[in-house]
Short mmCIF file of C-alpha atoms and ligand atoms in Angstrom, two decimals:
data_model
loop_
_atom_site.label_atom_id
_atom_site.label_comp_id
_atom_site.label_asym_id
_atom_site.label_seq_id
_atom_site.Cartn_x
_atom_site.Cartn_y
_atom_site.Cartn_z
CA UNK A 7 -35.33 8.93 42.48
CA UNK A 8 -35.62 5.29 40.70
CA UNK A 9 -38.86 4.17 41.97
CA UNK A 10 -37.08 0.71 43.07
CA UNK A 11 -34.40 2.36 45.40
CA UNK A 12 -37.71 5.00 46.63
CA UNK A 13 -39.43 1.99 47.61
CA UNK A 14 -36.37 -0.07 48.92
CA UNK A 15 -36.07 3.42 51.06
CA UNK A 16 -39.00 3.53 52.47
CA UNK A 17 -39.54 0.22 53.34
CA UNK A 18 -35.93 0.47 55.68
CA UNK A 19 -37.21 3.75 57.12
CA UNK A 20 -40.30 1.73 58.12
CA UNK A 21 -38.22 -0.68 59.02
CA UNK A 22 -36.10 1.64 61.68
CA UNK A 23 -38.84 3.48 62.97
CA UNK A 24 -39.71 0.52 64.82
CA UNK A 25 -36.25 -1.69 64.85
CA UNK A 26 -33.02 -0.59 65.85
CA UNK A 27 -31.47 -4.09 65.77
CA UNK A 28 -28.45 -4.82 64.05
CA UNK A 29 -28.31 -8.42 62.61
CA UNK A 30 -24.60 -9.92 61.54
CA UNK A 31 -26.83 -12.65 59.42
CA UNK A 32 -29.52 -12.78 57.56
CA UNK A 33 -31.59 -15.94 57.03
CA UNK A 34 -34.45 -16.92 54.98
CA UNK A 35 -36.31 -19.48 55.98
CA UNK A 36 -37.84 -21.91 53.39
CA UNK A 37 -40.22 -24.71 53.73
CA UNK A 38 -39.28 -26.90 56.95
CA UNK A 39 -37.58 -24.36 58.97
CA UNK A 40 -40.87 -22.46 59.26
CA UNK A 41 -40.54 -23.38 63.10
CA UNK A 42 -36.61 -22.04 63.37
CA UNK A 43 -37.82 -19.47 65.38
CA UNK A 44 -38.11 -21.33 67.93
CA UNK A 45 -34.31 -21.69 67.91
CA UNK A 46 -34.00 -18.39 67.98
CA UNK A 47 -33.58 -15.75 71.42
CA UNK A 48 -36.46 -13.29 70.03
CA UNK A 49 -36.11 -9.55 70.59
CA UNK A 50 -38.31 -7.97 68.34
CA UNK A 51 -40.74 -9.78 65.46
CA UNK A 52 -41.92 -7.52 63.07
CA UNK A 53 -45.12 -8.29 61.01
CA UNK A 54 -44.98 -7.51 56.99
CA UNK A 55 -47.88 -6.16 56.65
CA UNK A 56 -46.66 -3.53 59.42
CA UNK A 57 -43.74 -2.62 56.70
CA UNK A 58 -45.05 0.42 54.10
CA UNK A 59 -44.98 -1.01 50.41
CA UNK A 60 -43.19 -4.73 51.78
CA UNK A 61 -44.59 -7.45 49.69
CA UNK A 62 -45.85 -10.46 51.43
CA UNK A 63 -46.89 -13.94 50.45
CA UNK A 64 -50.07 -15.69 49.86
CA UNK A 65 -48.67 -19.46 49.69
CA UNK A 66 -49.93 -21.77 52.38
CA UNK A 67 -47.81 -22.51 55.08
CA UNK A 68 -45.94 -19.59 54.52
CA UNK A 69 -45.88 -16.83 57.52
CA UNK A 70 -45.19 -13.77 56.78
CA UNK A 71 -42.67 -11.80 59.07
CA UNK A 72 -39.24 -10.86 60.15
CA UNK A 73 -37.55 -12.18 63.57
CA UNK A 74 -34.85 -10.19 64.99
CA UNK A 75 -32.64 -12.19 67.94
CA UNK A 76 -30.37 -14.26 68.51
CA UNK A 77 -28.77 -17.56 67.58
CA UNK A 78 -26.48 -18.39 70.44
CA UNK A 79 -25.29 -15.07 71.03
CA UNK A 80 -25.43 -14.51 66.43
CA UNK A 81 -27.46 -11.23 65.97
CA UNK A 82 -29.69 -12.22 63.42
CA UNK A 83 -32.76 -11.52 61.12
CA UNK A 84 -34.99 -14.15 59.94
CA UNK A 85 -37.34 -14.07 57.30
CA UNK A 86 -40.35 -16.47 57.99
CA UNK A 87 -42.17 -16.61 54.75
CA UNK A 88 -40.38 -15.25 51.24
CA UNK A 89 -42.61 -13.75 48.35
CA UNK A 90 -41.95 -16.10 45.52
CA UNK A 91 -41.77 -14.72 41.38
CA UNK A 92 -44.35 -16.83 40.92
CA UNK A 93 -47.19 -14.91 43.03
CA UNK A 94 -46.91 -12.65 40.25
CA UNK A 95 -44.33 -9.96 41.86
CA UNK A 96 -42.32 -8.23 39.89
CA UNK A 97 -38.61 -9.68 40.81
CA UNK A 98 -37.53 -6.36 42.00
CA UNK A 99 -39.80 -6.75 44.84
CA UNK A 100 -39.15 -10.48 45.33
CA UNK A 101 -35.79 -9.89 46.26
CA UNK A 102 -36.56 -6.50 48.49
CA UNK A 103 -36.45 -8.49 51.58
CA UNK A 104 -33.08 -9.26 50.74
CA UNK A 105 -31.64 -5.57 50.02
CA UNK A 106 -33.41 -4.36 53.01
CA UNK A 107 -31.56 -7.10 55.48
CA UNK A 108 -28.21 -6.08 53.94
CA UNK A 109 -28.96 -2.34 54.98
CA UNK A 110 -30.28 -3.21 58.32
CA UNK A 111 -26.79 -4.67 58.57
CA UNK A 112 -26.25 -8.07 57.52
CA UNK A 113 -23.22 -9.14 55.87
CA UNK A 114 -23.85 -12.82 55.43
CA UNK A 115 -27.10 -14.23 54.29
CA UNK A 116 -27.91 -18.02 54.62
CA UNK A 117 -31.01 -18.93 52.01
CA UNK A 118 -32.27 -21.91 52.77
CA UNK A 119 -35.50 -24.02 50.78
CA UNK A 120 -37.13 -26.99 49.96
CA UNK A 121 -36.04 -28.67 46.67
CA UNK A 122 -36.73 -31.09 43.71
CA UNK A 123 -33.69 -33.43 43.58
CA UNK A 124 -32.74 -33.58 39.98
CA UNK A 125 -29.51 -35.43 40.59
CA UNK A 126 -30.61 -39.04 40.76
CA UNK A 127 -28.48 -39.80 43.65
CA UNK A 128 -30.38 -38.34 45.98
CA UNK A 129 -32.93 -38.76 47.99
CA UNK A 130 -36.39 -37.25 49.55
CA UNK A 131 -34.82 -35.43 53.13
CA UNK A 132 -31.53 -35.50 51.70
CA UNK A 133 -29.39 -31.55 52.88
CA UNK A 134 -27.81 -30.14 49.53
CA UNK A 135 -25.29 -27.57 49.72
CA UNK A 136 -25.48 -25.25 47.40
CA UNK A 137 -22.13 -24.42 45.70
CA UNK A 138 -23.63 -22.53 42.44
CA UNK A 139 -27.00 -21.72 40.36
CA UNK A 140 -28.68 -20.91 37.77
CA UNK A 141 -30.86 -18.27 37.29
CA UNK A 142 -31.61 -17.92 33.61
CA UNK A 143 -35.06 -19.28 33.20
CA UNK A 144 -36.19 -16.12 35.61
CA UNK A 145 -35.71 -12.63 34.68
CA UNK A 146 -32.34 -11.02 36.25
CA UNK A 147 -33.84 -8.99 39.46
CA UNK A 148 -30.95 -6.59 38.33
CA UNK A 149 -32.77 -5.41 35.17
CA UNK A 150 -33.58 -1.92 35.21
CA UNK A 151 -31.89 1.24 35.23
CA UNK A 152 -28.66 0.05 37.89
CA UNK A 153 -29.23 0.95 41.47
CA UNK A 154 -25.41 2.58 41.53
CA UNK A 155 -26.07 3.25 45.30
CA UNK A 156 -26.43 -1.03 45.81
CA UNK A 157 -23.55 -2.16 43.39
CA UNK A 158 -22.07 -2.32 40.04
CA UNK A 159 -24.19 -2.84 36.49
CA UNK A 160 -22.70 -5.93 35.43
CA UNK A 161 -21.69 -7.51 38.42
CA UNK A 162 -19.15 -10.70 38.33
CA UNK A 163 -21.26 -13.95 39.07
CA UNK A 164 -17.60 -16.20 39.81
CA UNK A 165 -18.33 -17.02 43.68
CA UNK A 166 -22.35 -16.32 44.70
CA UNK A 167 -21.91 -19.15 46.89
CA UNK A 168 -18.73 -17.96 49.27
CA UNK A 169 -16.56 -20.62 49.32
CA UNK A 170 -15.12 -20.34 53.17
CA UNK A 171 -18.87 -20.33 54.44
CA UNK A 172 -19.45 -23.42 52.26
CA UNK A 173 -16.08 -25.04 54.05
CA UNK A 174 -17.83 -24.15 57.30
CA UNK A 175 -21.39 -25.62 56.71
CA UNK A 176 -19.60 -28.65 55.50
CA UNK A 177 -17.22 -29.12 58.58
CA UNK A 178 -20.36 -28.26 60.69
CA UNK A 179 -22.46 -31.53 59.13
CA UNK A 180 -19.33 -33.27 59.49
CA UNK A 181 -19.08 -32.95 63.16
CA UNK A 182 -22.65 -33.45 63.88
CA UNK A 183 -22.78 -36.26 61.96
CA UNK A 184 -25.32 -35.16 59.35
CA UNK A 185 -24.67 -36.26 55.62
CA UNK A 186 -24.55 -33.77 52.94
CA UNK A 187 -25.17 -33.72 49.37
CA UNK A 188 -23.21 -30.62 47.46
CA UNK A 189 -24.80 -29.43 44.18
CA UNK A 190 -25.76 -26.87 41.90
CA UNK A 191 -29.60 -25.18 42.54
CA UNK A 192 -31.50 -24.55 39.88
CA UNK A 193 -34.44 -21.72 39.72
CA UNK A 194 -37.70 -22.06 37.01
CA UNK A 195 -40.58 -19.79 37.79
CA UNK A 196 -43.28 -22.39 38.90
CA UNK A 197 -45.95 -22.53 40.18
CA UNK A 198 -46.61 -25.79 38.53
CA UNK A 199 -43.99 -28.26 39.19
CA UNK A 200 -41.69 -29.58 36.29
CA UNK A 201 -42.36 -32.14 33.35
CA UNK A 202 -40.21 -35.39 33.53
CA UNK A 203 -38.56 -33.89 30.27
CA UNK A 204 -38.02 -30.42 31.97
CA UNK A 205 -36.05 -32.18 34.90
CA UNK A 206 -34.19 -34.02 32.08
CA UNK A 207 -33.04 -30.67 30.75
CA UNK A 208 -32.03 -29.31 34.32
CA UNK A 209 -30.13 -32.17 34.83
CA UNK A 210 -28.61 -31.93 31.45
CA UNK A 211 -27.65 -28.27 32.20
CA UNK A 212 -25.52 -29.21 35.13
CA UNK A 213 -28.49 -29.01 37.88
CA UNK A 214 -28.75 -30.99 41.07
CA UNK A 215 -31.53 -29.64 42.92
CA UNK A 216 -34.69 -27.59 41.50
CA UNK A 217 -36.91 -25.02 42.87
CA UNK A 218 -38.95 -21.78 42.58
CA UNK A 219 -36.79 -19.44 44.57
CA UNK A 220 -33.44 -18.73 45.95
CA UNK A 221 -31.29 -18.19 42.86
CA UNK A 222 -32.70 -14.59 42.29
CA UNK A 223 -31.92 -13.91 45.65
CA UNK A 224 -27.89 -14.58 45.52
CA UNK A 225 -28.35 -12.30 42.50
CA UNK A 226 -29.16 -9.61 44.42
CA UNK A 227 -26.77 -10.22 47.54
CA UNK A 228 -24.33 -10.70 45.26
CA UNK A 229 -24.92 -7.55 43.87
CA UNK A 230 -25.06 -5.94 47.48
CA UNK A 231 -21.87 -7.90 48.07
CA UNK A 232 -23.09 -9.65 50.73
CA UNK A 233 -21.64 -13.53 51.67
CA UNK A 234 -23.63 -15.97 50.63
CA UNK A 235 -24.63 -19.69 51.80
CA UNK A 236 -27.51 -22.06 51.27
CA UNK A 237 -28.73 -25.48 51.64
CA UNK A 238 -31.58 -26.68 49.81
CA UNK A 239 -33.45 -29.63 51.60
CA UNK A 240 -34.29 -32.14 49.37
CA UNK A 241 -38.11 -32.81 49.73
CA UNK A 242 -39.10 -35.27 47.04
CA UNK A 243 -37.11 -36.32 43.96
CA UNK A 244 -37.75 -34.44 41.04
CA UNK A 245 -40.71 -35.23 38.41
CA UNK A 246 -40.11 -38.54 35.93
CA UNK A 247 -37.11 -40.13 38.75
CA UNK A 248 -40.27 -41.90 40.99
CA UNK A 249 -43.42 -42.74 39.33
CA UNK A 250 -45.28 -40.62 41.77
CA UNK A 251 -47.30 -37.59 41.40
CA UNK A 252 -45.94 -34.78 43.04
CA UNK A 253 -47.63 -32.63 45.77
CA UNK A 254 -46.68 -29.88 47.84
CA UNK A 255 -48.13 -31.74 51.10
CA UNK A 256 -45.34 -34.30 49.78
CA UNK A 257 -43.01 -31.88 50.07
CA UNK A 258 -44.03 -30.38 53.21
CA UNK A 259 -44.48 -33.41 54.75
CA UNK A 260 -40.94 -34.47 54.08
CA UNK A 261 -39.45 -31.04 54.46
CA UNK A 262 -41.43 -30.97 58.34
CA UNK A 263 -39.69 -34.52 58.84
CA UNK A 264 -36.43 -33.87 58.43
CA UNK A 265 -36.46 -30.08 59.99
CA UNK A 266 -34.82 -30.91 63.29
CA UNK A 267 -31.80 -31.82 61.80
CA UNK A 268 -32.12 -28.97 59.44
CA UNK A 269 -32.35 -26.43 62.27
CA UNK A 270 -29.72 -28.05 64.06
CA UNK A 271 -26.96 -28.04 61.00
CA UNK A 272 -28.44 -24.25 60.22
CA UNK A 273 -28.23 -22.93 63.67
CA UNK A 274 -24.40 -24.70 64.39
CA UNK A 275 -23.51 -23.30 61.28
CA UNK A 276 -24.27 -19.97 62.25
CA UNK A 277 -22.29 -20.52 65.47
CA UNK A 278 -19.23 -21.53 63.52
CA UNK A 279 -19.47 -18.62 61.18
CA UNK A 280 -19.55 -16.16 63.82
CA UNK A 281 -16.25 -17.77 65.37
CA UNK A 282 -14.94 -17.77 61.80
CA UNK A 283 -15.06 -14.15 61.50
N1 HPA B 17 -39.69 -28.75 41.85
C1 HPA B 17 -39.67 -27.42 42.05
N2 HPA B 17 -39.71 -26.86 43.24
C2 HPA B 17 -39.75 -27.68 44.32
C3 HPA B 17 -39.78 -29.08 44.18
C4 HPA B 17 -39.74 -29.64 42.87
O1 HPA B 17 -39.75 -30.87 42.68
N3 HPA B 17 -39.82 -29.58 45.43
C5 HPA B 17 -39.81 -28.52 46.29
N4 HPA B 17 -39.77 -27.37 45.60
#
């Protein structure tokens, strides 16, 4: 068997030996929704390290572990802490996580992180949804041998970002009176932050928000066929648009600020996609 799917495999048997939950959603929690669980009716939280072969993530800040409930009466599975490309995974294994919520059930997944705004409009604790990406400065996580049993070898790319979840998220901010920026995400590897003439570039290539995840992960999904939605919250403006430094306590900081409006647009959102369905 491809060693990919063989580990995919055995992480979901690990998985069900000690879950039986069925989650409708899945959502990965970035920076500033770290304390979503609390939002969340817990049944079952299930450690990483207690998955066989499941990669987990060394960046501060990050926890590492799935939460199975519910959000309202949403069956759900949270991801508190993602592996990032950057700790020096191969992608395959940064976007396991993601395969293994879609077989544990989930149809939709909501990706949510903390972003670099490259489109000068913004500002620091600004929400961005995300209506497209771009991926190409990472390596595809669908390189390999195709995983036949996932999805198709060259999958279409035309709507990652599903365009009647993106119509709810956008009502939902409406009506609880939360603006929202709308943009395009764009993924680089980190770790280090960008270069004020790097930022110029993503901007030039259509960009509105950059960061070091997310992107590879509607790859995947996409290829799963999953339905996709994400916001990016928009923790500092990108390199050379201030003529501060950047820091990741800045964007912590900014990305803890603005989090209980973040969980209260993600969790509504998940209440109106549920009706929706
Ligand atoms: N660049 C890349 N990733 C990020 C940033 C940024 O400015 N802020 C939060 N994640």
């Amino acid at each position: 068997m491809n060693q990919v799917y063989e580990k995919l495999m055995r992480c979901y048997a690990s998985v069900r030996e000690k879950v039986d939950f069925k989650p409708r959603v899945a959502l990965v929690l970035g920076s500033g929704l770290g304390n979503y669980g609390e939002q969340i009716k817990i049944s079952q939280v299930l450690d990483y390290h207690e998955i066989e072969g499941f990669p987990v993530s060394t960046v501060p800040g990050h926890k590492g572990r799935f939460l199975f409930g519910y959000v309202d009466d949403v069956p759900v599975v949270a991801m508190q802490g993602r592996v990032h490309y950057y700790e020096g995974y191969p992608m395959t294994d940064v976007v396991l996580p993601i395969r293994l919520m879609k077989l544990l059930g989930a149809g939709i997944l909501f990706l949510t992180n903390a972003a670099g705004g490259v489109n000068p409009e913004f500002s620091a604790g600004d929400f961005m949804l995300i209506k497209d990406q771009i991926a190409s400065f990472v390596p595809s996580p669908l390189i390999g041998a195709n995983l036949e049993e996932l999805g198709p070898r060259f999958c279409d790319m035309s709507e990652v970002y599903d365009k009647d979840l993106q119509e709810i998220i956008r009502k939902t901010a409406k009506e609880l009176g939360i603006p929202l920026q709308e943009g395009v995400y764009i993924q680089l590897t980190g770790p280090n932050f960008e270069t004020p003439a790097e930022v110029k570039m993503c901007r030039t290539l259509g960009a509105d928000a950059v960061g070091m995840s997310t992107a590879c992960e509607g790859i995947a999904a996409n290829h799963m066929g999953m339905k996709i939605c994400g916001i990016s919250c928009i923790s500092n403006l990108a390199c050379g648009l201030t003529d501060q430094p950047l820091s990741h306590q800045e964007v912590q900081e900014t990305a803890d600020r603005v989090a209980p409006l973040f969980e209260k647009l993600v969790t509504a959102s998940i209440v109106n996609m549920a009706k929706g369905e």
